Tab-separated table of C-alpha atoms in Angstrom:
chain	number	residue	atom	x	y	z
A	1	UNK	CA	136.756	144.997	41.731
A	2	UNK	CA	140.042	142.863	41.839
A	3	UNK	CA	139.438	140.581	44.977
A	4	UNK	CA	141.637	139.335	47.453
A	5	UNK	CA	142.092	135.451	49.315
A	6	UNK	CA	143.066	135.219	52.907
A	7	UNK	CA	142.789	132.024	55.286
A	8	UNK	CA	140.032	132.453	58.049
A	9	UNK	CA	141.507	132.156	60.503
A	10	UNK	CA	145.653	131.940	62.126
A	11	UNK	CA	147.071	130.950	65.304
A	12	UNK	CA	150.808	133.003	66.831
A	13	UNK	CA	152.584	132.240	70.017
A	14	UNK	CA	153.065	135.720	71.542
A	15	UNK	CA	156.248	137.068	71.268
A	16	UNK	CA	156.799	135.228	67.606
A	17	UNK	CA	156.828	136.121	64.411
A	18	UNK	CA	153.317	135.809	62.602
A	19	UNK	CA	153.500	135.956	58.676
A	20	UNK	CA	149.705	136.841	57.229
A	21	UNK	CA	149.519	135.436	53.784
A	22	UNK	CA	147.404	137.176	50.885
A	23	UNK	CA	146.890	136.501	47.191
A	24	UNK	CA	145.251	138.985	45.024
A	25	UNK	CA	145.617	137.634	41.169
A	26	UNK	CA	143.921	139.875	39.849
A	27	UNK	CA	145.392	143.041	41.030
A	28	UNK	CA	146.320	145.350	38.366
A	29	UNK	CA	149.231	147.795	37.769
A	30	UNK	CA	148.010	150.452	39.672
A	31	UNK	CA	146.359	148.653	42.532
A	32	UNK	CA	147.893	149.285	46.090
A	33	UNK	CA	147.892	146.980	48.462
A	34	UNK	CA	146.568	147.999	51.843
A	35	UNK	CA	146.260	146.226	55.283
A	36	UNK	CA	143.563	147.236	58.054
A	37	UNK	CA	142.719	145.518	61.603
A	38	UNK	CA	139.976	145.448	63.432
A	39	UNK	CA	140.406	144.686	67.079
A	40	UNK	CA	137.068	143.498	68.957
A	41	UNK	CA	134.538	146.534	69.419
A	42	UNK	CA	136.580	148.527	67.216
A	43	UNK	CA	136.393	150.499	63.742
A	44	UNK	CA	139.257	149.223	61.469
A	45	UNK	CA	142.625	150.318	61.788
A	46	UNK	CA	145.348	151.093	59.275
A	47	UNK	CA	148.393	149.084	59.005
A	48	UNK	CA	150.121	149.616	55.988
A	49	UNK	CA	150.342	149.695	52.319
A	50	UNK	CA	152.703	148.988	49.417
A	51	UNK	CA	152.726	149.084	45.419
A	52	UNK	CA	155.540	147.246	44.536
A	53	UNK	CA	158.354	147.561	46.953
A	54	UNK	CA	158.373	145.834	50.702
A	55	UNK	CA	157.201	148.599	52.988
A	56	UNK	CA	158.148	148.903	56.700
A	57	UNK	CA	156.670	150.908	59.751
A	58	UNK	CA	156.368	151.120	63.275
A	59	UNK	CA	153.357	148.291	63.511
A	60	UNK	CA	154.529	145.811	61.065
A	61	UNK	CA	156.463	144.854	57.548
A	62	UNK	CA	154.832	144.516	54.092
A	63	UNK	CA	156.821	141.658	51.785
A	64	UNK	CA	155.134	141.692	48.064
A	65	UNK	CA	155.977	139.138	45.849
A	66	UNK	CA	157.855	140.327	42.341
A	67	UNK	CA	154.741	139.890	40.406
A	68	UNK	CA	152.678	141.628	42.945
A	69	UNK	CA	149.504	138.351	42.804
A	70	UNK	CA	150.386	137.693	46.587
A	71	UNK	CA	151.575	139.720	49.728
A	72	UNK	CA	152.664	139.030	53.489
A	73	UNK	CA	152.240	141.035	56.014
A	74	UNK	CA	154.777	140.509	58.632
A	75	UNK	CA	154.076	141.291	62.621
A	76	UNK	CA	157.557	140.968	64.498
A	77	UNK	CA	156.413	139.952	67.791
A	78	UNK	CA	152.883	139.137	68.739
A	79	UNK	CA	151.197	140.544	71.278
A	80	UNK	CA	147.416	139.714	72.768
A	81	UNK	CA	146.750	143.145	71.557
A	82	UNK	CA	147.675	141.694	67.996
A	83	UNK	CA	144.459	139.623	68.346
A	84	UNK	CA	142.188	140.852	65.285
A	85	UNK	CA	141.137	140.157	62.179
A	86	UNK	CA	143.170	141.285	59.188
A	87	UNK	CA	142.461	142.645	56.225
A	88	UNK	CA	144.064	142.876	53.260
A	89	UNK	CA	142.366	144.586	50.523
A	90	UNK	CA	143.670	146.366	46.795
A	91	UNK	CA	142.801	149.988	46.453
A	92	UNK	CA	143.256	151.730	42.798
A	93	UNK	CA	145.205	154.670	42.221
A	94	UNK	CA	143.656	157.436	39.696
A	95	UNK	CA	139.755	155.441	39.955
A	96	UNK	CA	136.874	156.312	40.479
A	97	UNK	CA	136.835	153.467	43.132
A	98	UNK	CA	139.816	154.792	45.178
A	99	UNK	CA	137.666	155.334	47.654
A	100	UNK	CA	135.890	152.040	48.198
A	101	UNK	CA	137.761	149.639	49.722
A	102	UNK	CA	136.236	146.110	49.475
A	103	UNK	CA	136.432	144.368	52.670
A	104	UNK	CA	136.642	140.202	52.545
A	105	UNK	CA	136.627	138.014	55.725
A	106	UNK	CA	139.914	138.163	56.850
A	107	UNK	CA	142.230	136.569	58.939
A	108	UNK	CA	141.224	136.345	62.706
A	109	UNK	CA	144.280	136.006	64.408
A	110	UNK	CA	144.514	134.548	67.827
A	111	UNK	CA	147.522	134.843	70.226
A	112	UNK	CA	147.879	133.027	72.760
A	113	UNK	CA	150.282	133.507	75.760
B	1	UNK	CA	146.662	165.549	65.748
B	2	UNK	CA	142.583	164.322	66.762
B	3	UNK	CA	141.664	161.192	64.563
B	4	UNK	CA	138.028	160.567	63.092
B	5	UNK	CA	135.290	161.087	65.158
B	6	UNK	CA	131.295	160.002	65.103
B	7	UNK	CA	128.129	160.563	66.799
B	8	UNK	CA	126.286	159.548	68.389
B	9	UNK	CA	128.274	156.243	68.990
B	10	UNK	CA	124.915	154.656	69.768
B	11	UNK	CA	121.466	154.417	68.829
B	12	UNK	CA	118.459	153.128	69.113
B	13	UNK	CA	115.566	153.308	66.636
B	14	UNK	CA	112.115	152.003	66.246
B	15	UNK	CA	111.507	150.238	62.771
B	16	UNK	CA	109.903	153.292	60.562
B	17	UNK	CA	111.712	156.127	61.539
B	18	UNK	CA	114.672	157.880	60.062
B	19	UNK	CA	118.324	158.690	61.189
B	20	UNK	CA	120.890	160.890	60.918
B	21	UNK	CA	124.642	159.704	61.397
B	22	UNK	CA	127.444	162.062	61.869
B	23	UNK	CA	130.988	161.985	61.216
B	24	UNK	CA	134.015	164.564	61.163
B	25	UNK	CA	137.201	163.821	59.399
B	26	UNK	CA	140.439	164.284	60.330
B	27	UNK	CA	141.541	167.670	59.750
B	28	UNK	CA	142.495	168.250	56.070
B	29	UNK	CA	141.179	165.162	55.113
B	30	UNK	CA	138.935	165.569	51.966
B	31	UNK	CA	137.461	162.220	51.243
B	32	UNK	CA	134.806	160.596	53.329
B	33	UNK	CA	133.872	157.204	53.153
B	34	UNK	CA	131.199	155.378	54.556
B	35	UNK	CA	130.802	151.326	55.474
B	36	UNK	CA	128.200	149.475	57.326
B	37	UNK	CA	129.272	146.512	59.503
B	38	UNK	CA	126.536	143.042	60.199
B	39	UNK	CA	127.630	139.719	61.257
B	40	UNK	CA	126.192	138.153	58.631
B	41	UNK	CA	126.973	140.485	55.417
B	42	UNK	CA	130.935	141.539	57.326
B	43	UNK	CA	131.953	145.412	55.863
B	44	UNK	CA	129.795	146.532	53.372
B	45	UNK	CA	130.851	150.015	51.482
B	46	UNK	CA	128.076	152.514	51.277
B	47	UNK	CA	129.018	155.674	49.894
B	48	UNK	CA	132.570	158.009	48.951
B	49	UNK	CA	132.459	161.920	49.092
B	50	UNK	CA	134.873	163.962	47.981
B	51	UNK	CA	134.584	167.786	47.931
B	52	UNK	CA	130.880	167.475	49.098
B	53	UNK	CA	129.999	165.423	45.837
B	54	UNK	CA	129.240	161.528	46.037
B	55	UNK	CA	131.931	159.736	44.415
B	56	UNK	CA	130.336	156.459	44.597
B	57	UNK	CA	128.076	154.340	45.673
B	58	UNK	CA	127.674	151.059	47.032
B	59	UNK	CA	125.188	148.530	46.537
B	60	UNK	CA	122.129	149.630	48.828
B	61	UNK	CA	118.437	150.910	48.395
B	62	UNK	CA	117.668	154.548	48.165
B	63	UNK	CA	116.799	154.943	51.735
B	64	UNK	CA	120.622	155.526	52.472
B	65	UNK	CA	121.565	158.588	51.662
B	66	UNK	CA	124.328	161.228	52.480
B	67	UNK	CA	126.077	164.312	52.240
B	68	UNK	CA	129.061	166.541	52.806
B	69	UNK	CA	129.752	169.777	54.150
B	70	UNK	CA	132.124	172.607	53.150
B	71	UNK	CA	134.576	171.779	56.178
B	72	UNK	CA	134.557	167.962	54.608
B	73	UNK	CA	132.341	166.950	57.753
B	74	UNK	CA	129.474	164.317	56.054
B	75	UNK	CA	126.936	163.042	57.336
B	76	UNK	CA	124.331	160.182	56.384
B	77	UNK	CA	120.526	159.426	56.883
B	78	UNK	CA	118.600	156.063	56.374
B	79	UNK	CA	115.000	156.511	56.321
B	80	UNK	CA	112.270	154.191	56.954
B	81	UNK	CA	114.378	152.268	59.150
B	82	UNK	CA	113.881	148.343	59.011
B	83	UNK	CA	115.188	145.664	61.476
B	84	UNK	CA	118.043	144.984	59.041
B	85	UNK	CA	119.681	148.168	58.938
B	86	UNK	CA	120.855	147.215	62.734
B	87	UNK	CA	124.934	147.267	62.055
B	88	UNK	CA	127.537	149.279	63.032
B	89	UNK	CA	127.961	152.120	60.810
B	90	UNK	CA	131.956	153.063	60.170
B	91	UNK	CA	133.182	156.344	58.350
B	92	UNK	CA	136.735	156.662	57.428
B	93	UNK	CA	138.600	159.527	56.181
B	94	UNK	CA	141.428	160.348	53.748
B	95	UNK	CA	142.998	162.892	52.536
B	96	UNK	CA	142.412	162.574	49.112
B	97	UNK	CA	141.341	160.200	46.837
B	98	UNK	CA	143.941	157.875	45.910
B	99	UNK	CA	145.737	154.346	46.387
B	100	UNK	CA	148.368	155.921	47.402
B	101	UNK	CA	146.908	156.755	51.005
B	102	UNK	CA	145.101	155.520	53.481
B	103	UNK	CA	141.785	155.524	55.268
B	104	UNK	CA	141.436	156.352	58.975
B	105	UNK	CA	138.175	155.229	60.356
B	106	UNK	CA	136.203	155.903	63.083
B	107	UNK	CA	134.956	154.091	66.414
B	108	UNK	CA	131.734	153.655	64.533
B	109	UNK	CA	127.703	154.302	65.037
B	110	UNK	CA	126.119	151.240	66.449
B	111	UNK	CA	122.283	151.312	65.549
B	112	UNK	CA	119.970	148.918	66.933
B	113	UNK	CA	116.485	148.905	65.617
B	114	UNK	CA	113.400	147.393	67.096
C-alpha cells in the first residue's frame, strides 16, 4: 500500500489561507489522491480528490505537483470550523484495494481567531 | 439526498459477549466499507463489500466479521468481545469501487466494553 507523509500538526490565522502539504512517493499511475477531515466527535468527511490535474470545489482546492510524489490541499479562508485533522491518503483505481483507504496521522489543524 | 447512517450510535458491552453493528449506505451506493477508530492504533480498515461479497479484509482476528444485504445495507458482528475492541466503529459508503470516487462515512458506532 503506497503510503503517504503529512506534518502532525499546522497552525492558520482564521480568515487566511492554509496550504496542507502531502508527499506520497510512492504513488503509482493509477493512484488517486483523496483528502478526508475529521472534525472532533465526528466520522471523516470528504474533501476532495485529484489524479493528475488541480481539482477545485466548494470546500477547498487540490494543487498536485507534475510528477504527482506530493500534493497541497488548499483551504481559502479558515474558519474555527476548519479545525480538524486532515487526511490525505492514495486510493487505486481498477484494485482490489479501491476500497481500503489507509488512514495515517494527519495534520491537526488549529485556527485560531 | 440522506447521507450514511449507523446504529446504534452507542454501545455498551460487557467483555464476552457479541455485537452486531449496523450501517445503511447512501442510496445507490454499492460498496461498503468498514474502519475502526482507537487513540492509540488512529483508523484502522476492517473490511470492503461490494455486491454482498467481502472484497477485502483488513488486518484483524476472526472474531470480526460482516456481511451485506441485497439493498447494499451491511452490517458487522465482533464476538467474544474484549476490552480492546472499545473504538469507534466508522462505515463509509461509495458507489462503486474505484479511485475515482469517494467514500462518505458515517457518524460512527462508539462501543465501550467493560
Amino acid at each position: 500500500d503506497a503510503k503517504t507523509t503529512q506534518p502532525n500538526s499546522m497552525e492558520s490565522n482564521e480568515e487566511e489561507p492554509v496550504h496542507l502539504p502531502c508527499n506520497h512517493s510512492t504513488i503509482s499511475g493509477t493512484d488517486y489522491i483523496h483528502w478526508y477531515r475529521q472534525l472532533p466527535s465526528q466520522g471523516p468527511e470528504y474533501v476532495i480528490h485529484g489524479l493528475t490535474s488541480n481539482v477545485n470545489n466548494r470546500m477547498a482546492s487540490l494543487a498536485i505537483a507534475e510528477d504527482r510524489k506530493s500534493s497541497t490541499l488548499i483551504l481559502h479562508r479558515a474558519t474555527l470550523r476548519d479545525a480538524a485533522v486532515y487526511y490525505c491518503i492514495l486510493r487505486p483505481h481498477g484494485s482490489s484495494n479501491t476500497g481500503k483507504l489507509i488512514f495515517g496521522q494527519g495534520t491537526t489543524l488549529q485556527v485560531k481567531p | 439526498k440522506a447521507g450514511v447512517t449507523q446504529t446504534p450510535r452507542y454501545l455498551i458491552k460487557t467483555r464476552g459477549q457479541q455485537v452486531t453493528l449496523s450501517c445503511s449506505p447512501i442510496s445507490g451506493h454499492r460498496s461498503v466499507s468498514w474502519y475502526q477508530q482507537t487513540p492509540g492504533q488512529g483508523l484502522q480498515f476492517l473490511f470492503e463489500y461490494f455486491s454482498e461479497t467481502q472484497r477485502n479484509k483488513g488486518n484483524f482476528p476472526g472474531r470480526f466479521s460482516g456481511r451485506q444485504f441485497s439493498n447494499s445495507r451491511s452490517e458487522m458482528n465482533v464476538s467474544t468481545l474484549e476490552l480492546g475492541d472499545s473504538a469507534l466503529y466508522l462505515c463509509a459508503s461509495s458507489l462503486v469501487r474505484t479511485g475515482a470516487y469517494e467514500q462518505y462515512f458515517g457518524p460512527g458506532t462508539r462501543l465501550t466494553v467493560t
